Coordinates of C-alpha atoms in Angstrom, one line a residue:
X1 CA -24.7 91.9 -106.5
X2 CA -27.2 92.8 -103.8
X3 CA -29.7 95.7 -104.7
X4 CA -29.1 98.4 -102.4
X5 CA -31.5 100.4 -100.1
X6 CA -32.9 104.0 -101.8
X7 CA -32.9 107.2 -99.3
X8 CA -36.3 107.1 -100.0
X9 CA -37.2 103.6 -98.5
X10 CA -34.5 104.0 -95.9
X11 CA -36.5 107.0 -94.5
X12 CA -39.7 105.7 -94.3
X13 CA -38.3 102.2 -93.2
X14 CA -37.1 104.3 -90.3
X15 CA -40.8 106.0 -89.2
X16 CA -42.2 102.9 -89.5
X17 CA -39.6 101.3 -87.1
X18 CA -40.4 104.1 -84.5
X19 CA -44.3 103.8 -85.0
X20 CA -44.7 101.0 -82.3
X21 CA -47.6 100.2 -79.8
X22 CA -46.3 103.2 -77.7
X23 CA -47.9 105.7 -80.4
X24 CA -51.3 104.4 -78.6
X25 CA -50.4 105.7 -74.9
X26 CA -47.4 108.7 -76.0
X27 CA -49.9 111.5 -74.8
X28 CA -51.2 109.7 -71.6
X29 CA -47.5 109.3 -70.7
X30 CA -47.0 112.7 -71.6
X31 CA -49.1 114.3 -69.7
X32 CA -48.9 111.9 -66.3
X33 CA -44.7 112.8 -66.1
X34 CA -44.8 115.9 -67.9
X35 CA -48.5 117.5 -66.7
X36 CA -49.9 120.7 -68.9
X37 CA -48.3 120.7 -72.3
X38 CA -46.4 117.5 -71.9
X39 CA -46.4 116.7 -75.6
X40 CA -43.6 119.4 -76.0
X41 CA -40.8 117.0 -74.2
X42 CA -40.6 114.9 -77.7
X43 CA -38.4 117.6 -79.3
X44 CA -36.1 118.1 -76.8
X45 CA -36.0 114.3 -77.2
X46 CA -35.9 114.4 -80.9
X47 CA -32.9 116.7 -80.6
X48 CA -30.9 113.8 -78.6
X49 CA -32.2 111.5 -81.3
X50 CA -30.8 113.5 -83.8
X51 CA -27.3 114.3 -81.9
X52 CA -26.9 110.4 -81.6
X53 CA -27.8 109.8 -85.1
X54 CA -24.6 112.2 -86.0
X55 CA -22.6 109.7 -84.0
X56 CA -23.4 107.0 -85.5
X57 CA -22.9 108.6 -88.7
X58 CA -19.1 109.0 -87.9
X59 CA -19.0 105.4 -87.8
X60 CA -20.0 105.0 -91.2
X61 CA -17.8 107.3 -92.4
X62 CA -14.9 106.3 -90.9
X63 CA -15.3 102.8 -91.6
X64 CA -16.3 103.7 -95.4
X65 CA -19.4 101.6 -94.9
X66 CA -17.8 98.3 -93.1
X67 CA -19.8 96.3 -91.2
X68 CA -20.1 97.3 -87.6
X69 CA -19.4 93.4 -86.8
X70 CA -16.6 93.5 -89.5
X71 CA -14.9 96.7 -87.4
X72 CA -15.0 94.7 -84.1
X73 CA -13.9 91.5 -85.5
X74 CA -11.0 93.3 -86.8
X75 CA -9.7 94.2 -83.0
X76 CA -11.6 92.1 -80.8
X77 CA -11.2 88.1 -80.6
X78 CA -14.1 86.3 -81.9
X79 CA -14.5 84.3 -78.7
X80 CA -15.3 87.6 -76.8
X81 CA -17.3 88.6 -78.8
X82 CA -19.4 85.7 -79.3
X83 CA -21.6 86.3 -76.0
X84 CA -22.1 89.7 -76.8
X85 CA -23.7 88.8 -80.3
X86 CA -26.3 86.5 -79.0
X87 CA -26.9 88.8 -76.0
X88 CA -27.6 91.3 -78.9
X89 CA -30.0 88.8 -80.4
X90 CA -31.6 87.7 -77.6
X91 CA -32.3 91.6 -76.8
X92 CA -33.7 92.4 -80.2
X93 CA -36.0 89.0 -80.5
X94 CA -37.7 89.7 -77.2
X95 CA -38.4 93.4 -78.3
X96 CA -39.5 92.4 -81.7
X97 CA -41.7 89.9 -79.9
X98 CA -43.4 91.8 -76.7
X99 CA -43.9 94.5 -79.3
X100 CA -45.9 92.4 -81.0
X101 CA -47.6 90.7 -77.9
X102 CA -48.3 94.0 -76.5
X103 CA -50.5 94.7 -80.1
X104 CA -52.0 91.8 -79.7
X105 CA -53.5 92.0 -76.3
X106 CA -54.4 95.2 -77.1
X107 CA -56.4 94.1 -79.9
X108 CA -58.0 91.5 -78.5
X109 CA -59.0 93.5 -75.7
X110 CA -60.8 96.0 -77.8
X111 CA -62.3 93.4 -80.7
X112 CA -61.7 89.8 -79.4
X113 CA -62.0 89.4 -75.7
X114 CA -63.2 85.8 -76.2
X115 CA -60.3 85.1 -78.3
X116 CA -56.7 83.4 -76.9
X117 CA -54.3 86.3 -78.0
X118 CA -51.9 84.0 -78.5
X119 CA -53.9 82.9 -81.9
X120 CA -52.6 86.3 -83.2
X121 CA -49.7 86.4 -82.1
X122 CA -49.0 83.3 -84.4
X123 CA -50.5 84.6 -87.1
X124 CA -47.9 87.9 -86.8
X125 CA -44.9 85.3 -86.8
X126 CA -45.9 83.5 -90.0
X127 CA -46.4 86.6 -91.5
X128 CA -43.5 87.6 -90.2
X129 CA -41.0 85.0 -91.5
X130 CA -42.6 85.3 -94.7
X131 CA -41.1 88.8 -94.8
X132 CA -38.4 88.1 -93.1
X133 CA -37.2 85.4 -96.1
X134 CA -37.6 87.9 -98.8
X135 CA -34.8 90.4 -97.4
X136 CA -33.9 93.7 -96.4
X137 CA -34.5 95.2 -99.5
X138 CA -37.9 93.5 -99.9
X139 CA -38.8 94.8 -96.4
X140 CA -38.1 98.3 -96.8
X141 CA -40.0 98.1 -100.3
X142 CA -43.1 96.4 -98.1
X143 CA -42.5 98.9 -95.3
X144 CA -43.4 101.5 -98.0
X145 CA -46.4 100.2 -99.1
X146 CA -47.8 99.8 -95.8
X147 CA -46.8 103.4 -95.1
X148 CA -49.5 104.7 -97.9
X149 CA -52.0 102.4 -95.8
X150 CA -50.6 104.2 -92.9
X151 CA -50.2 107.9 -93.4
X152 CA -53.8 109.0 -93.9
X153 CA -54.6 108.2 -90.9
X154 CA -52.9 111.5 -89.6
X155 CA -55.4 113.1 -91.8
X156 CA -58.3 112.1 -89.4
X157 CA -56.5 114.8 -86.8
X158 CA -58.9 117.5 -89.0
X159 CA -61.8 115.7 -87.5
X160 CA -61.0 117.4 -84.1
X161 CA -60.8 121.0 -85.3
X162 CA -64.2 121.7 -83.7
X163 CA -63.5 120.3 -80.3
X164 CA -59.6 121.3 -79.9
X165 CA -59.5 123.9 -77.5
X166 CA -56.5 126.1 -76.9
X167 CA -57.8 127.0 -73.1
X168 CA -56.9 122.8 -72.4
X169 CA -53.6 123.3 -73.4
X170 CA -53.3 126.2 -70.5
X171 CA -50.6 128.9 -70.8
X172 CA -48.0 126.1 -68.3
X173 CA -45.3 124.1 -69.1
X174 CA -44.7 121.3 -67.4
X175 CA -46.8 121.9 -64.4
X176 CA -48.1 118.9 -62.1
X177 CA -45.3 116.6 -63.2
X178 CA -44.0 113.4 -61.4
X179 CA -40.9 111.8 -62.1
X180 CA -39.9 112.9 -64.8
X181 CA -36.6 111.3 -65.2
X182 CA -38.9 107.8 -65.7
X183 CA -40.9 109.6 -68.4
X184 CA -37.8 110.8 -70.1
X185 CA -36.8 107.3 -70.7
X186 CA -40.6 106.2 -71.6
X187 CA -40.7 109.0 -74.3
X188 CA -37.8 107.9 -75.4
X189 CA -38.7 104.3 -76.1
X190 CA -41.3 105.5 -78.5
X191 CA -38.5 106.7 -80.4
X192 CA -36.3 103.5 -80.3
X193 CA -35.7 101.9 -83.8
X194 CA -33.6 104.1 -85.3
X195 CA -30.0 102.4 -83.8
X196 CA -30.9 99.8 -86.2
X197 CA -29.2 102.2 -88.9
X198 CA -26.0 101.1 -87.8
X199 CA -26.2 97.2 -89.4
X200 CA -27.7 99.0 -92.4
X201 CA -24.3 99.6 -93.5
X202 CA -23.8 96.8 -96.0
X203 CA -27.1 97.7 -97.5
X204 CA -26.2 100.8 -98.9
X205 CA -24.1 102.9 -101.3
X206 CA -23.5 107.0 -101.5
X207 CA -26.5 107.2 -103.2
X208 CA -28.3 106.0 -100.1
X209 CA -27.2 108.7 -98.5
X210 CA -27.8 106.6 -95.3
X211 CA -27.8 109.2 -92.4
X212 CA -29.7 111.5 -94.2
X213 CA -32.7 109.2 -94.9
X214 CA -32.4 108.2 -91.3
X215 CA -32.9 111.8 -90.0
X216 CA -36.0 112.5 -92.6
X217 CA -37.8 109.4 -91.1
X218 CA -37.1 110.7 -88.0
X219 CA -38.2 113.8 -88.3
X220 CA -41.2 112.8 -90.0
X221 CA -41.9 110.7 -87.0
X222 CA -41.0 113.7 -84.6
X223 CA -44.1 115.9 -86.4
X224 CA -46.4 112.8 -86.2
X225 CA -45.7 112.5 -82.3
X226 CA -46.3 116.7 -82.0
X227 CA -49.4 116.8 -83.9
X228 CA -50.8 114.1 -82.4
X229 CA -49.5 115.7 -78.6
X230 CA -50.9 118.8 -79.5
X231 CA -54.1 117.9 -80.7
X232 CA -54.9 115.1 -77.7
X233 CA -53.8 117.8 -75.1
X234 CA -56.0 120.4 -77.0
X235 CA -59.2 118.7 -77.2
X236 CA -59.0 115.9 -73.9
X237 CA -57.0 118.0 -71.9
X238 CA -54.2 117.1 -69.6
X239 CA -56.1 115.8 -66.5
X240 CA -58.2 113.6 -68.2
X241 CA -55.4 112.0 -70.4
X242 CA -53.7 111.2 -67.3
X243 CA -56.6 108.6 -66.6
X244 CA -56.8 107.0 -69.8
X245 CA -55.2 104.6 -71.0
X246 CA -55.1 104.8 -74.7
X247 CA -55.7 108.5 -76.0
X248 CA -55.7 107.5 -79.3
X249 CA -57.8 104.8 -79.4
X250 CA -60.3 107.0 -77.2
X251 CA -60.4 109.9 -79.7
X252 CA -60.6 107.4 -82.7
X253 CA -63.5 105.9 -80.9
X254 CA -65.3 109.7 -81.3
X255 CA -65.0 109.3 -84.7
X256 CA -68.7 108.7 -85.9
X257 CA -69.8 107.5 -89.4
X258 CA -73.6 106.6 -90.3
X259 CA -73.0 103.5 -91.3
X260 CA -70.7 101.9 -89.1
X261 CA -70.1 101.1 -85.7
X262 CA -66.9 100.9 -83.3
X263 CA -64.8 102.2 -86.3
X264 CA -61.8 102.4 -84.0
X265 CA -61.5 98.9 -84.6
X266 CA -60.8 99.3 -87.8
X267 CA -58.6 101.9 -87.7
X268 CA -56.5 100.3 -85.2
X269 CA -56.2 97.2 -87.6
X270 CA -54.3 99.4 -89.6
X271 CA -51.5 99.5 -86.9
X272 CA -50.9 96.0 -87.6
X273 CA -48.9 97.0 -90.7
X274 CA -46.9 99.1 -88.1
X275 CA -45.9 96.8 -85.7
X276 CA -45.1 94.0 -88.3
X277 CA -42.8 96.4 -90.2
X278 CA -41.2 96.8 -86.1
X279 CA -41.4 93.2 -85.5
X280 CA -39.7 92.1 -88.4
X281 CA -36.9 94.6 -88.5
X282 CA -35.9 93.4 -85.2
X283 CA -36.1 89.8 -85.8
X284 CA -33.9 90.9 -88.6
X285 CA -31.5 92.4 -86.5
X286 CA -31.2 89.4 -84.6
X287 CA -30.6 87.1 -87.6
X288 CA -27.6 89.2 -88.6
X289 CA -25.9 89.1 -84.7
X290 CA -26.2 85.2 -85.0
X291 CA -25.0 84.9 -88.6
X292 CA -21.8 85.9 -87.0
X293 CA -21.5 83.3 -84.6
X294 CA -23.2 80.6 -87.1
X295 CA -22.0 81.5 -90.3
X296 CA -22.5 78.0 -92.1
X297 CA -26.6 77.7 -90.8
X298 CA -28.8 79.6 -94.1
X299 CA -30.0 82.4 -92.8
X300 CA -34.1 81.3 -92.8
X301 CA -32.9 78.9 -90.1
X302 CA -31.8 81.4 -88.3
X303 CA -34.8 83.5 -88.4
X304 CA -37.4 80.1 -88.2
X305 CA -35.5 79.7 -84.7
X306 CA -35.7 83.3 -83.5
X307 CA -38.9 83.4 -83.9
X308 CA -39.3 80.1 -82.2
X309 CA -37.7 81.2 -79.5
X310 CA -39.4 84.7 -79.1
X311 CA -43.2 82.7 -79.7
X312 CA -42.2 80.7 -76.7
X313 CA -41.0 83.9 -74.6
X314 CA -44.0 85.1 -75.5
X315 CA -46.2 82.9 -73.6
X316 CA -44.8 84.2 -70.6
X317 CA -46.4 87.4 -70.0
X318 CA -49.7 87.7 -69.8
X319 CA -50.9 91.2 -69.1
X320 CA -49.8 94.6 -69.9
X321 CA -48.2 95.7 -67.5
X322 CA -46.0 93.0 -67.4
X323 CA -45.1 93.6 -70.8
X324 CA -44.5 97.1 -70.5
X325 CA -42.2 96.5 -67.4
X326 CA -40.4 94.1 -69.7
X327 CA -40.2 96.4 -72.9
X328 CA -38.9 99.0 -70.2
X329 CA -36.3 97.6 -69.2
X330 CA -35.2 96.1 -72.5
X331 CA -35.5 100.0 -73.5
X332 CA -32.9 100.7 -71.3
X333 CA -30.5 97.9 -72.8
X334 CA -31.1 99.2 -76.1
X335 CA -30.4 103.2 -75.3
X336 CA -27.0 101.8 -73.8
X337 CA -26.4 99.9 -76.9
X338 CA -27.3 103.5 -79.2
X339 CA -25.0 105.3 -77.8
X340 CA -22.2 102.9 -76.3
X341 CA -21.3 101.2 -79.7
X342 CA -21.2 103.6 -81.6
X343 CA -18.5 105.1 -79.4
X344 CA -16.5 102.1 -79.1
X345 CA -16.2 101.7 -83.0
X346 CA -14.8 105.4 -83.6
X347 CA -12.4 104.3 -80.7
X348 CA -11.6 101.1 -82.5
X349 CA -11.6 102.4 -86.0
X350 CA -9.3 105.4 -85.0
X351 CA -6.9 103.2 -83.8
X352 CA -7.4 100.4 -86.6
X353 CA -6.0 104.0 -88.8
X354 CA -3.3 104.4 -86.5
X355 CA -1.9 101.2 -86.3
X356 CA -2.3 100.9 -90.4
X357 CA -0.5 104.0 -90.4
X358 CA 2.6 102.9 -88.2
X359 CA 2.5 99.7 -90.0
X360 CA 3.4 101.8 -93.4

């Protein structure tokens, strides 16, 4: 028998899912579509997160833990829905892999500008697989490990107690916006991650307590997003975020120590752990949508190929902002896919009961 996931490492497998490249930029994007006191939009947004967490939740209880691909294979032909489980991959490789590409050039840019980012990027897949081939269970242990290398980080927020203050954040909400509609749906995507819960399902037992773990890691993220918000609004100010272009990596660079220089460089190393923990789970995802279409191939060929396939993706894009336009627009796939399949399986699981019950 398989070894099940805890709550514990469900919940944190979550945050760390969620804590993507966009936690470098959250407050300049805040406070460009939102203006003065931007950073309060992520709870509205955390509400939404939570509301479609509850759907999903009736999924797995109606389906008493089934597979999601189990529940549509039981009403839908396995021809139709063949596309729709490599569009799935395809989807979730190429997020798992511009995540990673976006790190990367970010990295380079601040400690290896001489560097081809595509060096890295490599090194990210290997290590990567390596994960990948040891399992969920084995991932969400990892994911915890590199979430004590993680967490103290928020601690450095206390640094800024001297320079926060409470005149920056100004007594408006939401004043000098633009478009803020497109920065809905940017906020958003730093929240992305968490529909991932739904092919958790075979992972766990009642003492998982699966949705339950899912909204603690949320929430834990939520907080993170608010404290980091109201502390970058407090001490930059909402004008001068709107011209940088990582807050985070700006206010880490203020950090002084007497014995070392550019220590933001090593704080944002850290991030690494992050984004692999993102990477990964989303190359995951992928290798269970093919399974179902190649059932016969091991699964580490599966994953060897994915990541194939994303590393060569990957040398497409070259800046940024491409890959932001990209990750965008992937974002939007993936909020359709949060909120439309989960629907779809109550519809087909209700009438999977119905038809049972006519049967007998």
């Amino acid at each position: 028998m398989k070894e099940k996931l805890s709550q514990f490492h469900t919940a944190i497998l979550i945050y760390m899912i969620q804590t993507g490249v966009y936690v470098f930029s959250i407050a300049q994007i805040e406070a460009q579509y939102f203006g003065t006191n931007g950073w309060l939009i992520v709870i509205p947004i955390s509400i939404l997160i939570c509301l479609n967490i509850y759907l999903m939740s009736w999924v797995y209880r109606l389906g008493k833990g089934q597979s999601i691909f189990e529940i549509l294979e039981k009403s839908i032909p396995k021809f139709i829905l063949v596309p729709f489980y490599l569009a799935f991959s395809m989807v979730w490789a190429l997020i798992g892999c511009l995540v990673a590409k976006e790190y990367v050039l970010i990295f380079q840019m601040f400690a290896f500008p001489t560097t081809d980012p595509m060096v890295f990027k490599i090194a990210i897949d290997v290590l990567a697989f390596m994960l990948l081939t040891k399992g969920l269970y084995n991932i969400s242990k990892a994911s915890t490990v590199f979430f004590w290398c993680t967490i103290w980080l928020s601690l450095l927020l206390i640094y800024y107690t001297g320079e926060f203050r409470f005149e920056r954040l100004t007594p408006y909400i939401f004043q000098d916006n633009s478009n803020m509609t497109e920065g809905f749906f940017h906020i958003y995507l730093a929240y992305m991650g968490y529909e991932l819960c739904l092919l958790f399902f075979p992972y766990t037992d009642k003492k998982t307590k699966l949705f339950r773990a899912v909204i603690y890691g949320h929430l834990i993220r939520t907080v993170s997003y608010v404290l980091l918000g109201f502390v970058s609004f407090g001490v930059i100010g909402s004008d001068m975020l709107k011209v940088m272009l990582f807050p985070l990596l700006d206010l880490l660079a203020y950090i002084k120590l007497p014995f070392m220089e550019r220590i933001e460089n090593l704080f944002y190393g850290f991030f690494l752990f992050t984004t692999i923990i993102t990477l990964v789970l989303y190359f995951w995802a992928a290798g269970e949508s093919t399974q179902r279409v190649f059932p016969k191939i091991k699964i580490n060929v599966h994953y060897f190929f994915i990541i194939l396939f994303a590393l060569l993706i990957s040398y497409i894009p070259t800046v940024l902002n491409t890959i932001r336009e990209w990750i965008l627009y992937l974002g939007y796939i993936q909020i359709g896919f949060a909120y439309i399949v989960p629907v779809l399986l109550i519809i087909l699981l209700l009438w999977q009961r119905r038809k049972k019950g006519s049967v007998m």
